[in-house]
Short mmCIF file of C-alpha atoms in Angstrom, two decimals:
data_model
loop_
_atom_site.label_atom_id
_atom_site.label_comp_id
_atom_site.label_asym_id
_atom_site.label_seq_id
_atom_site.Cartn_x
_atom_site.Cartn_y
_atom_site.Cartn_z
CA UNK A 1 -42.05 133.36 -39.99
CA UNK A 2 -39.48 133.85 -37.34
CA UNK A 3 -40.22 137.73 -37.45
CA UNK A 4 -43.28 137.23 -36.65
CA UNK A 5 -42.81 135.01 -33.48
CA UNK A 6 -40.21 136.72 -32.35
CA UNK A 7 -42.67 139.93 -32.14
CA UNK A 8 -45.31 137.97 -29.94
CA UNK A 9 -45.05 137.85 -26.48
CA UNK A 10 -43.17 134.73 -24.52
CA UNK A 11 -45.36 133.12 -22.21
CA UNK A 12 -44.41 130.97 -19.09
CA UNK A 13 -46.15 128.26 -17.50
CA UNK A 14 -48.48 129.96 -14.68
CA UNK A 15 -48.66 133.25 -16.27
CA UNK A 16 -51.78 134.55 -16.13
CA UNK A 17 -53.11 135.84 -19.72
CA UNK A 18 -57.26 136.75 -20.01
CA UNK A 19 -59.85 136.35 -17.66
CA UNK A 20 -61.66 133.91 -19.15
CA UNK A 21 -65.06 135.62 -20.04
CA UNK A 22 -67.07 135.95 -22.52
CA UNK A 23 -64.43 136.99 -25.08
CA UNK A 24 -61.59 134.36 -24.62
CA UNK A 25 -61.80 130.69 -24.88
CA UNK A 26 -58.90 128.58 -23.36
CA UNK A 27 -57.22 126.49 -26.56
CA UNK A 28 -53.88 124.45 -26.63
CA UNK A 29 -51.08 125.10 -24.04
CA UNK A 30 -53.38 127.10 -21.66
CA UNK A 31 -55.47 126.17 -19.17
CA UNK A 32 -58.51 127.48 -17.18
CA UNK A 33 -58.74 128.24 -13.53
CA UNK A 34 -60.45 129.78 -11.17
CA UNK A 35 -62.09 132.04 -14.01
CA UNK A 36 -58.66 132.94 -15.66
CA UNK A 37 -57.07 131.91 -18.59
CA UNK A 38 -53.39 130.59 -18.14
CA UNK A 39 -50.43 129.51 -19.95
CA UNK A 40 -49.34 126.17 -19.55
CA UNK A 41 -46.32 125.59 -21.83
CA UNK A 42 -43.34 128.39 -22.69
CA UNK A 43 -43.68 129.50 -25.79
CA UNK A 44 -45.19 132.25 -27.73
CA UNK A 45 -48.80 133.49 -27.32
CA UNK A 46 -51.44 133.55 -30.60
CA UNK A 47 -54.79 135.08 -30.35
CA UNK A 48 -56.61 133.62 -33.18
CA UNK A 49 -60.48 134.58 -33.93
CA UNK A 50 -62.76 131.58 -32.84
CA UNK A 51 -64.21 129.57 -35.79
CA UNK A 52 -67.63 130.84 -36.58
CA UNK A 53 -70.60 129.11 -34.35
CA UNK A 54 -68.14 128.95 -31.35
CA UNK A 55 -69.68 131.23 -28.16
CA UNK A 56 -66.77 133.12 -27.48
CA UNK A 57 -64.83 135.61 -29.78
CA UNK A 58 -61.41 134.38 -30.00
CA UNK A 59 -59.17 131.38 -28.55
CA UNK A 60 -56.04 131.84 -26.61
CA UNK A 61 -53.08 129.36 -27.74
CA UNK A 62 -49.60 129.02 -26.58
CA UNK A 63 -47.69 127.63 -28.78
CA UNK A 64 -43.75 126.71 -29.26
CA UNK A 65 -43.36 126.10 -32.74
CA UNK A 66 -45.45 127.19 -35.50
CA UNK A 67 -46.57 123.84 -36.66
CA UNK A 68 -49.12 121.83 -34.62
CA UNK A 69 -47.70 119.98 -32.09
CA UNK A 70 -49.13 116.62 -30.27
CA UNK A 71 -46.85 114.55 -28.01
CA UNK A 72 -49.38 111.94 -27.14
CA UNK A 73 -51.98 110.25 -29.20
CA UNK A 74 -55.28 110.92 -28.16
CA UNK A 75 -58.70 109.76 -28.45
CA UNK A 76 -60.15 110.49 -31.79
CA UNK A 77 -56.95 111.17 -32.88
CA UNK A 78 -55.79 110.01 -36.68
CA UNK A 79 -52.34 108.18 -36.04
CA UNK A 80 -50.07 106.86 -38.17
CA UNK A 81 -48.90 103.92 -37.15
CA UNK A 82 -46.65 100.46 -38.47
CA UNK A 83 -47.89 96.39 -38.02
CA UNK A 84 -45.60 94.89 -36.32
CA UNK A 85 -47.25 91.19 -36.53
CA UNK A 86 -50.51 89.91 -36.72
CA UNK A 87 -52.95 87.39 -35.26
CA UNK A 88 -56.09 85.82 -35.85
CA UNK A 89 -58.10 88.36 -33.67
CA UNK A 90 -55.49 91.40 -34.29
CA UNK A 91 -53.15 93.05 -35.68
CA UNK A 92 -50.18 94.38 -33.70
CA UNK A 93 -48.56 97.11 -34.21
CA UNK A 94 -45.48 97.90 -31.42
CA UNK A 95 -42.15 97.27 -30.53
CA UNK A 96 -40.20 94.27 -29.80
CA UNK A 97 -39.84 94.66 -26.19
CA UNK A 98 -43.16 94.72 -25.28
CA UNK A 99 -45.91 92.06 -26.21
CA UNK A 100 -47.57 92.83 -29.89
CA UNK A 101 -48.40 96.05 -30.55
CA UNK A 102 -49.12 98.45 -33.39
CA UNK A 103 -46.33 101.20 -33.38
CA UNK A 104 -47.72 104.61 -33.30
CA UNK A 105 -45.28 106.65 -35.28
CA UNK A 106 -46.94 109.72 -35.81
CA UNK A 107 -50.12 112.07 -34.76
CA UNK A 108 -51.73 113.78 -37.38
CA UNK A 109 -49.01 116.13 -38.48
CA UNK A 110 -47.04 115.63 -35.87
CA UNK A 111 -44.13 113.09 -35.45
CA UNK A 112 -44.09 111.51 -32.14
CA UNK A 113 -40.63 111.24 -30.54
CA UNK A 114 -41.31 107.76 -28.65
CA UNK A 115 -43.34 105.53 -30.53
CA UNK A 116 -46.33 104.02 -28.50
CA UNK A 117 -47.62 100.82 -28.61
CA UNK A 118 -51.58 99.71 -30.50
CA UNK A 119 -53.58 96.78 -30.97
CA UNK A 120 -55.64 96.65 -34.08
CA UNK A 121 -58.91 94.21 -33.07
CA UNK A 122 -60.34 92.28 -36.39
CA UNK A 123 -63.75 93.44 -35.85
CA UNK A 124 -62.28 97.50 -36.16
CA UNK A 125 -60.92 96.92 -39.52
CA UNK A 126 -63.85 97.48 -41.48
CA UNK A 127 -67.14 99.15 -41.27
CA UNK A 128 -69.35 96.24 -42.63
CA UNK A 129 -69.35 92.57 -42.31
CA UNK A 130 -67.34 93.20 -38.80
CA UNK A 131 -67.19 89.29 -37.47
CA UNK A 132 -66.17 87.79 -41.28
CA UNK A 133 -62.73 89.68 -41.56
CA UNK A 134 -59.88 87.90 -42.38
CA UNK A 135 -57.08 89.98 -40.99
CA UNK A 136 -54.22 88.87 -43.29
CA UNK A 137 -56.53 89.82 -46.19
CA UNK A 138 -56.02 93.60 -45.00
CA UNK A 139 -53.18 94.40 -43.08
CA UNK A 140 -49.84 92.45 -43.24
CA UNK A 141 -46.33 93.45 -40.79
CA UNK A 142 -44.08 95.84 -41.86
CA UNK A 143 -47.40 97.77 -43.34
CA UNK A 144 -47.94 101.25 -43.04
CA UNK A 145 -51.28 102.39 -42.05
CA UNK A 146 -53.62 105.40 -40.99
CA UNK A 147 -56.22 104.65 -38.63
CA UNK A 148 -58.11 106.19 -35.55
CA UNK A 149 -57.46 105.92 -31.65
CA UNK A 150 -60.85 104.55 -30.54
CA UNK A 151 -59.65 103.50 -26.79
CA UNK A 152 -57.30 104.01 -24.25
CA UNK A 153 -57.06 100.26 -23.02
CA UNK A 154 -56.50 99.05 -19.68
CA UNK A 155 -53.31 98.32 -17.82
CA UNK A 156 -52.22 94.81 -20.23
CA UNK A 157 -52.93 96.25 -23.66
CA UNK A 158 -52.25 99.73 -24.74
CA UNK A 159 -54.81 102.10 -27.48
CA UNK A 160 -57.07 100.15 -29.50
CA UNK A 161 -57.16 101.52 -32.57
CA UNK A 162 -60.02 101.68 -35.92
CA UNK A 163 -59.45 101.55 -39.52
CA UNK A 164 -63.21 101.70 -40.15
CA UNK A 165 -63.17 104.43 -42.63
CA UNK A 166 -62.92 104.54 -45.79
CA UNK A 167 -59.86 107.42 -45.53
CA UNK A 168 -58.00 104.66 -43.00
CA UNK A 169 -56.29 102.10 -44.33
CA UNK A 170 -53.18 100.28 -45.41
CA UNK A 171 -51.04 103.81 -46.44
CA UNK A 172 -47.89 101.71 -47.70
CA UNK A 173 -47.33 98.03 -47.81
CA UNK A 174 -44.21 95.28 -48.47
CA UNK A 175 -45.06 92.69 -51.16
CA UNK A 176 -43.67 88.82 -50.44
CA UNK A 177 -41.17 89.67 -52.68
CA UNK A 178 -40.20 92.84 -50.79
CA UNK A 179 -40.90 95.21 -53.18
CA UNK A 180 -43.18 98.63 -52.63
CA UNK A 181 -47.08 97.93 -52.94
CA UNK A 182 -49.46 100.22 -55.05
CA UNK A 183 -53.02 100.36 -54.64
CA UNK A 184 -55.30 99.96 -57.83
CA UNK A 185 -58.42 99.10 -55.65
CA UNK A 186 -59.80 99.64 -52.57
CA UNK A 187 -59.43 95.98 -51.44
CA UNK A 188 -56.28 95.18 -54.05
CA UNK A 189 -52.49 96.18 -54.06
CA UNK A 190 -50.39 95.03 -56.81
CA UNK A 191 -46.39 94.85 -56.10
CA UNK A 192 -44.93 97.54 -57.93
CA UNK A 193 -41.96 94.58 -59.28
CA UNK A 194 -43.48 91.56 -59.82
CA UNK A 195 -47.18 92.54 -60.46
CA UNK A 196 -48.84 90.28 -57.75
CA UNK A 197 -52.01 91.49 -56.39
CA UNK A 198 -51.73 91.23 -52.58
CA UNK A 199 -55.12 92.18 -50.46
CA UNK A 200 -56.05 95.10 -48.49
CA UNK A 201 -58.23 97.36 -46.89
CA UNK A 202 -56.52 100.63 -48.67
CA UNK A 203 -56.65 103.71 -47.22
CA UNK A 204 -58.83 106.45 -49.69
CA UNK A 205 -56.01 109.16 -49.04
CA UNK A 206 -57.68 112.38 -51.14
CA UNK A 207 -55.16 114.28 -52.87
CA UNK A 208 -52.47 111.55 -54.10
CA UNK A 209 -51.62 111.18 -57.54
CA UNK A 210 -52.16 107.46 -58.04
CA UNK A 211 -54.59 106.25 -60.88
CA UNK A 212 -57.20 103.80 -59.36
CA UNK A 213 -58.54 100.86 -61.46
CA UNK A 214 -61.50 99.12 -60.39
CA UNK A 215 -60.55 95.36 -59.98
CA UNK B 1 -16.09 100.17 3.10
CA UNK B 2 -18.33 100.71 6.07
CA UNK B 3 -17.07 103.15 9.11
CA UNK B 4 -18.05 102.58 12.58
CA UNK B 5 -21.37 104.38 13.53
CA UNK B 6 -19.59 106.54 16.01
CA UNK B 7 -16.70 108.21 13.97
CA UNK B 8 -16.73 111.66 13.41
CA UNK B 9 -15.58 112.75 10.15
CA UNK B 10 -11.76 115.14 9.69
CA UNK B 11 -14.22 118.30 8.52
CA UNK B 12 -15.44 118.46 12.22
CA UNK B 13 -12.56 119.23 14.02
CA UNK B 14 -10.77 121.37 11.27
CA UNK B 15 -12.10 125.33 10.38
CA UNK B 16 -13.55 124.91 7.29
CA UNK B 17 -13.08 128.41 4.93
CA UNK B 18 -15.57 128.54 2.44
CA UNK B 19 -14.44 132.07 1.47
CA UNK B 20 -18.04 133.00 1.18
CA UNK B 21 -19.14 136.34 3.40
CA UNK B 22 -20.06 134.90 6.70
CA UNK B 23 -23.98 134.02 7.21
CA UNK B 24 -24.38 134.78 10.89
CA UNK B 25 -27.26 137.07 10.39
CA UNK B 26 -29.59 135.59 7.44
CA UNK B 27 -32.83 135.83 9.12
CA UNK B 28 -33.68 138.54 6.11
CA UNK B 29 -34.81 137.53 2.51
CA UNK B 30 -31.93 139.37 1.06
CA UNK B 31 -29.30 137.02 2.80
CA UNK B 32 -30.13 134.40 -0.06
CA UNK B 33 -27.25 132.82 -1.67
CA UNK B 34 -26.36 133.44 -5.23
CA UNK B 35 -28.52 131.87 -7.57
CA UNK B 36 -28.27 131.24 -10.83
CA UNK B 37 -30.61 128.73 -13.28
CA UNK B 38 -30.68 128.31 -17.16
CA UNK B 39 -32.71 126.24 -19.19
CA UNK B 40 -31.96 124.23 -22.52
CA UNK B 41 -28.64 123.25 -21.67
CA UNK B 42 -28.35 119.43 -23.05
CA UNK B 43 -28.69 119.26 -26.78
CA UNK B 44 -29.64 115.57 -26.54
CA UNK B 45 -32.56 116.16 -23.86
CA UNK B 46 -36.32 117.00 -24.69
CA UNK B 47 -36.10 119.24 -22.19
CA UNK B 48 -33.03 120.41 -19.54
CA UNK B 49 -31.93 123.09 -16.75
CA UNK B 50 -28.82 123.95 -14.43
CA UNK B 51 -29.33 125.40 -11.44
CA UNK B 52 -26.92 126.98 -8.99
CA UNK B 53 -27.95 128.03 -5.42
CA UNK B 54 -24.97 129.13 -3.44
CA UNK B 55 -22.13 126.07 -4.13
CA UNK B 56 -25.24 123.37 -4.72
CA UNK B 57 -25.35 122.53 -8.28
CA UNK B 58 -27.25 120.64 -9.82
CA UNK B 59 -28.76 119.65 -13.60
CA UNK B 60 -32.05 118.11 -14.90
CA UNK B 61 -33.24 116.43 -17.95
CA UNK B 62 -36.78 115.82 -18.96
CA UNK B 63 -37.82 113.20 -21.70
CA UNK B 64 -40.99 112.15 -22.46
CA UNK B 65 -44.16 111.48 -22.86
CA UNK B 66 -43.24 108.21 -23.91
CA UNK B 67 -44.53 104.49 -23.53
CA UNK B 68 -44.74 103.61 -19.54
CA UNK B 69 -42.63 101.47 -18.27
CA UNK B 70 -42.61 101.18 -14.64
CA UNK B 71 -45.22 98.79 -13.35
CA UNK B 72 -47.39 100.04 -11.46
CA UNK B 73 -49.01 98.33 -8.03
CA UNK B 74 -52.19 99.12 -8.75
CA UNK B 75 -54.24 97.67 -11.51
CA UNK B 76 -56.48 100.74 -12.90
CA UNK B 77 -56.24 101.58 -16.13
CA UNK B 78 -53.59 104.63 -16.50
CA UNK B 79 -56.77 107.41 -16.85
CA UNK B 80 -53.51 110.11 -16.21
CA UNK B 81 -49.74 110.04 -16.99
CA UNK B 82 -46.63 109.57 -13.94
CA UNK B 83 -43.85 111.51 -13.14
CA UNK B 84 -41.07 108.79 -13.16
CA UNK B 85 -38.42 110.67 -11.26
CA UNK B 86 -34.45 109.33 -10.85
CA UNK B 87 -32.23 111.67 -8.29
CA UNK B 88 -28.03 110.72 -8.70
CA UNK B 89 -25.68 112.10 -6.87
CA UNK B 90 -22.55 112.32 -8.38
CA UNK B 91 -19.14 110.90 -7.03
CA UNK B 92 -17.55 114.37 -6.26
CA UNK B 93 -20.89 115.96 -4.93
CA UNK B 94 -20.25 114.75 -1.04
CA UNK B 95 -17.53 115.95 1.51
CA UNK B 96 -18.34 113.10 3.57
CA UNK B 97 -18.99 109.56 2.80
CA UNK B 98 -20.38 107.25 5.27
CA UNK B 99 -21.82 104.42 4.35
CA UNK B 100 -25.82 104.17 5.98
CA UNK B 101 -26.97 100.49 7.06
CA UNK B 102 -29.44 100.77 4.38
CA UNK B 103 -27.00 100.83 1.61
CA UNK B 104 -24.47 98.26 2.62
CA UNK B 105 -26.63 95.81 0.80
CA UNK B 106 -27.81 97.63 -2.79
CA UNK B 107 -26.28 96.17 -5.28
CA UNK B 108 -23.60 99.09 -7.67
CA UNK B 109 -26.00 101.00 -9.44
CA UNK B 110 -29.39 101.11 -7.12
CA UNK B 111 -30.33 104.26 -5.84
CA UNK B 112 -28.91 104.87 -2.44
CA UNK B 113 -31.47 105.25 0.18
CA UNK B 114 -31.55 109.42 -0.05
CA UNK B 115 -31.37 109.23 -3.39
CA UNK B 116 -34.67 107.19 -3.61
CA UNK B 117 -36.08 109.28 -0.50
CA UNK B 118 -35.02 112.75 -2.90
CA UNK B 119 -36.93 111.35 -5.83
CA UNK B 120 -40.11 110.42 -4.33
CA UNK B 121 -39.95 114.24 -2.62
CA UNK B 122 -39.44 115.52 -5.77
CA UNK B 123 -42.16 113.24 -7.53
CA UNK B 124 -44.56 114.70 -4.98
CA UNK B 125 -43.67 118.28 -5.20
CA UNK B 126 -44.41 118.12 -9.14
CA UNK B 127 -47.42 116.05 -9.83
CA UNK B 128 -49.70 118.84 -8.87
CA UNK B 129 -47.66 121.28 -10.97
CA UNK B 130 -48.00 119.06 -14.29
CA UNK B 131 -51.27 118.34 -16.12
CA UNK B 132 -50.77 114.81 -15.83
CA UNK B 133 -54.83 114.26 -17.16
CA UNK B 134 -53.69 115.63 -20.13
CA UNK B 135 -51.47 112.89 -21.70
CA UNK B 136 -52.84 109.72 -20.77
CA UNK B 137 -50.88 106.14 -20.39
CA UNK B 138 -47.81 108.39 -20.93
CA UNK B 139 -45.03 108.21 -18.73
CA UNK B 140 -42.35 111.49 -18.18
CA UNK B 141 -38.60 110.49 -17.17
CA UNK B 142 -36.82 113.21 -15.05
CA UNK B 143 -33.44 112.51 -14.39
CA UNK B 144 -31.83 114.72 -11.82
CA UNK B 145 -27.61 114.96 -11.55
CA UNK B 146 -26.48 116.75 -8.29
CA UNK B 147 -22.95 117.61 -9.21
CA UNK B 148 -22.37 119.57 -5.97
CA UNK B 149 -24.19 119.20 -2.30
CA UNK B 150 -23.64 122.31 -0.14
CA UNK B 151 -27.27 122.83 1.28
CA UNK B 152 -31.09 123.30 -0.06
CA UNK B 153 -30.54 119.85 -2.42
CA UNK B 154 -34.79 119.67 -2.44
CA UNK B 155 -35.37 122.74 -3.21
CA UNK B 156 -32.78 123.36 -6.01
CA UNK B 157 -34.13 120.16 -7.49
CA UNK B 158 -37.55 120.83 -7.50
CA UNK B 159 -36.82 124.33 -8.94
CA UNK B 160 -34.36 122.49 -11.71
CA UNK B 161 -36.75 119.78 -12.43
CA UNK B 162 -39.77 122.09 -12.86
CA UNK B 163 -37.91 124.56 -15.36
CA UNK B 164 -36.94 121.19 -17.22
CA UNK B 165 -40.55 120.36 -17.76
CA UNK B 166 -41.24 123.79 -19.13
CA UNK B 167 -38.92 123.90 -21.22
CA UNK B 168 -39.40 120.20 -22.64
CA UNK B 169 -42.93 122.02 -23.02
CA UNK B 170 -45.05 120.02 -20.94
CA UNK B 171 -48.38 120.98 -19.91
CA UNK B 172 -48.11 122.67 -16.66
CA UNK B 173 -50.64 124.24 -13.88
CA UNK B 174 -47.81 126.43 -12.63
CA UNK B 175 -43.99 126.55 -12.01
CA UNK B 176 -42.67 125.21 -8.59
CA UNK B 177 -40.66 127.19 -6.66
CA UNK B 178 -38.99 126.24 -3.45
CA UNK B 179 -36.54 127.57 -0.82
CA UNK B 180 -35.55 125.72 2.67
CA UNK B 181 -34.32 127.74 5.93
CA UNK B 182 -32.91 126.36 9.03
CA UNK B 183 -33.97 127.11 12.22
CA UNK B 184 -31.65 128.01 14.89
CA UNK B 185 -31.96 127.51 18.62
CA UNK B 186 -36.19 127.60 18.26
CA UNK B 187 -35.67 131.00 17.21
CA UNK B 188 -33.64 132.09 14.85
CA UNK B 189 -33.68 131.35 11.14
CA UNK B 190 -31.46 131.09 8.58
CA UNK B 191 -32.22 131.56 5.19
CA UNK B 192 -31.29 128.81 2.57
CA UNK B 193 -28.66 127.71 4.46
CA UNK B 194 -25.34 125.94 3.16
CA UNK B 195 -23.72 123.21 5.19
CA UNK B 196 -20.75 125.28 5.81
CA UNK B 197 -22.56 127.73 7.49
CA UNK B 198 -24.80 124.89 9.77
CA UNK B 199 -21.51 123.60 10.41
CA UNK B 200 -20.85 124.70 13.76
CA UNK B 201 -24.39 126.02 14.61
CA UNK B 202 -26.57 124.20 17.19
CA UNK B 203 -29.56 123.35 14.59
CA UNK B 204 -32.80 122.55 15.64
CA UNK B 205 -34.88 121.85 12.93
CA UNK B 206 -35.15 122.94 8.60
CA UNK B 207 -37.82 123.94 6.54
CA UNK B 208 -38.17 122.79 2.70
CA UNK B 209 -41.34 125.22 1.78
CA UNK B 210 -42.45 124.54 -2.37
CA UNK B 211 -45.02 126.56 -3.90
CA UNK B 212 -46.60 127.47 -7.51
CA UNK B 213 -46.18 131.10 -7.47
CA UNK B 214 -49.17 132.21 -9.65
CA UNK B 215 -51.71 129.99 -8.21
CA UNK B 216 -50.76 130.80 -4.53
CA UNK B 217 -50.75 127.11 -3.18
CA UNK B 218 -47.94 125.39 -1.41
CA UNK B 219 -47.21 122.11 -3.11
CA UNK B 220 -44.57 120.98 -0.40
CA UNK B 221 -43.37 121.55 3.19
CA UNK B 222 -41.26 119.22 4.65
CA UNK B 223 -40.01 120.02 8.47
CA UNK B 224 -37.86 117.91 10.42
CA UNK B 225 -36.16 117.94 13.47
CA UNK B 226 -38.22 119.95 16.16
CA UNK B 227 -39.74 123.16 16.59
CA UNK B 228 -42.64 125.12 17.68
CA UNK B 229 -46.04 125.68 15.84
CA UNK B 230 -45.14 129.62 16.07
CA UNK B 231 -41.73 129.23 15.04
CA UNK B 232 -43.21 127.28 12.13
CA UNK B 233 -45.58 129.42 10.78
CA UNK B 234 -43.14 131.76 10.93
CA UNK B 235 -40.51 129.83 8.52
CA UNK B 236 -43.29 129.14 6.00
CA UNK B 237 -43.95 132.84 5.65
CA UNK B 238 -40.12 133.23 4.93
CA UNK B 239 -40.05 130.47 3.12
CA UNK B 240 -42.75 131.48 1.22
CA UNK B 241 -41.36 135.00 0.53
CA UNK B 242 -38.06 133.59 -0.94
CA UNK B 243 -39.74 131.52 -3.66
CA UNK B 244 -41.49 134.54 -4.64
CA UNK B 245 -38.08 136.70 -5.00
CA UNK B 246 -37.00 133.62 -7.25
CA UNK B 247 -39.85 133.42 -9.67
CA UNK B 248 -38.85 136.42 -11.85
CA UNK B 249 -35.39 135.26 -12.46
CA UNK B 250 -36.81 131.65 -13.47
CA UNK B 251 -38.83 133.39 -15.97
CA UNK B 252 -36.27 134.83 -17.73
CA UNK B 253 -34.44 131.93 -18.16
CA UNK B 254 -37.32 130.12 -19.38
CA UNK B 255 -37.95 133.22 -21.89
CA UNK B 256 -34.59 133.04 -23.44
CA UNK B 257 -34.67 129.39 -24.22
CA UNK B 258 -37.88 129.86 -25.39
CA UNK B 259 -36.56 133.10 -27.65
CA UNK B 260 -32.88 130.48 -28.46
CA UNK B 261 -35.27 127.29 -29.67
CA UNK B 262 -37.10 129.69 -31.75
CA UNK B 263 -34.05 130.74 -33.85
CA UNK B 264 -33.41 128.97 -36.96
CA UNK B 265 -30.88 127.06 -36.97
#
């Protein structure tokens, strides 16, 4: 992979790349002015074909790694994030300076390198039945889960995030006794020591080898 | 220890020998002083550069985006990130050391009075640069050491602290570039100027000129003492002109940390 990059031409912030016409469409690390298409990071330039049904032919990136890379979560953006504590209206999922918060460890693929700080509101845990959610009966602190960014916040609270999916969801969880939980429903855990069921709104991660029995 | 307003410090009565090549005649671009920048030079930084402009040195660091911190006066909601900027000079990096009023009463620790005045200059000179709309309620920490002050301290930082962004990859409109000049008698300039070679002149004013090379817009110009409207057009033509001469050799630099980070380790 590195003989590759190191082929592909080193871009630096300013640099002028493509007019941007009907051809080129600005994409990550560039940015669009005045009709041209310019980089906006150092790193190394990728001309990758437009997905099909876009207008324009092919998308200019600049990228410095290979890998996708997010430094801030966004809106829309699947985060993963840890509870810190909960409340009767939230969950919190942050760090122990601030006031409660949800801690936003990672964005999609990406691992953030400061954590940033989410509220979880009890009526964006679930899809249905949004006012008669008992928030201990699906997230607990110390849990693990995937969820959405739905908000940006104001100046007191920070994003507002949504597990109202069925793929969102408690990810990982801590039994009472401490132990590692395992999901065998979508609304059950059961500790993988002592064999308590705990309650959850389990995240329907595709791809996992777990066997799911209905409760 | 405070000294007496009036007292004149040892330097001005002794010849100072700074063994450079004498700058009588700078009025021409080519008269700049050696310069000399490099990115990616802290391992523990997101993103870092050392610059060297004549005997002013001077290093940057660049974390971020993380969680804000600073409160802010007003109460919207953070729709864009902030440049939190922190300028400290270090012990060794004055000849002189008078004590201003302002600072008699900051308690050890607080940024002196220039070094607060340097960091809201610089916070100025970069917020158009960076694509602050881009990572909301995010705050980016830039922490600039000056290790050495001979001259041009604004414009080496705002050239340092812009480098340290790239390289720390932030999302950025354009570098920022910079140069300062002095102007002699209402007339004359001198080109990036080191206090040695103001020392005995009879100054009238300086120029601090910053500018994002590809876009063609000037981000900065800060002009003090006195001089005419002519005279200043004429410096922020110069001024203008020296940034450019700078920008290819800040683009290699950012290349080859680009070309080093890519390297597996």
């Amino acid at each position: 992979m590195t003989a590759t990059t190191s082929e592909k031409k080193i871009c630096v912030p300013g640099e002028r790349l493509f007019a941007d016409g009907e051809e080129h469409r600005s994409g990550k690390g560039t940015h669009s002015t005045h009709g041209f298409i310019y980089a906006a990071v150092a790193g190394f330039l990728h001309v990758v074909p437009s997905p099909i049904g876009e207008e324009k032919a092919s998308t200019v990136e600049v990228r410095r790694f290979e890998d996708d890379d997010h430094a801030v979560p966004f809106l829309g953006a699947i985060v993963t994030a840890k509870v810190l504590n909960i409340g009767s209206r939230f969950a919190n999922c942050g760090e122990k300076i601030f006031k409660r918060s949800c801690s936003i460890v990672c964005v999609g693929n990406s691992i953030l390198s400061h954590p940033f700080n989410a509220q979880l509101r009890r009526e964006d845990i679930q899809a249905t039945e949004r006012d008669k959610v008992e928030v201990q009966k699906c997230v607990r602190p110390a849990d693990v889960i995937l969820a959405r960014v739905i908000g940006l916040g104001d100046n007191q609270t920070s994003f507002y995030l949504s597990t109202a999916e069925e793929e969102l969801g408690v990810v990982f969880g801590t039994s009472d006794a401490g132990f590692k939980l395992i999901p065998i429903s979508w609304i059950h855990m059961q500790c993988s020591l002592t064999s308590d069921k705990e309650q959850r709104k389990v995240a329907k991660v595709p791809n996992l080898n777990l066997k799911t029995t209905s409760s | 220890m405070r000294l007496p307003a009036s007292s004149l410090p040892l330097s001005h009565f002794t010849q100072s020998s700074s063994g450079l090549p004498s700058h009588s005649d700078r009025q021409n671009t080519a008269n700049m002083r050696p310069f000399f920048i490099r990115a990616n030079v802290l391992e523990s930084a997101k993103g870092s550069a050392y610059i060297e402009m004549g005997n002013t040195k001077l290093v940057c660091s660049v974390d971020g985006p993380k969680e804000i911190t600073v409160s802010s006066d007003s109460g919207d909601a953070y729709s864009e990130g902030i440049l939190n900027v922190r300028v400290k000079f270090a012990v060794f990096s004055h000849q002189e050391r008078t004590v201003s009023d302002a600072d008699a009463h900051r308690r050890i620790g607080d940024p002196t009075e220039l070094e607060t005045k340097l960091a809201a200059n610089i916070q100025d000179g970069l917020s158009p640069a960076v694509c602050l709309d881009r990572i909301p309620r995010a705050q980016i920490d830039i922490n600039c050491t000056i290790l050495e002050d001979q001259g041009g301290v604004l414009s080496a930082a705002l050239i340092c602290a812009s480098s340290a962004l790239a390289d720390a990859g932030i999302d950025m409109y354009d570098l920022v570039l910079s140069s300062s000049l002095a102007v002699v008698d209402n007339d004359q300039m001198i080109v990036d100027p080191s206090t040695t070679c103001l020392a005995d002149k009879p100054i009238s004013g300086s120029v601090t000129v910053a500018l994002m090379p590809s876009l063609n817009q000037v981000v900065t110009c800060e002009q003090s003492g006195a001089c005419s409207p002519e005279t200043l057009r004429k410096a922020i033509r110069l001024a203008t002109e020296c940034c450019v001469k700078l920008h290819p050799l800040v683009q290699k630099a950012l290349v080859t940390s680009v070309r080093l980070r890519s390297r597996p380790k």
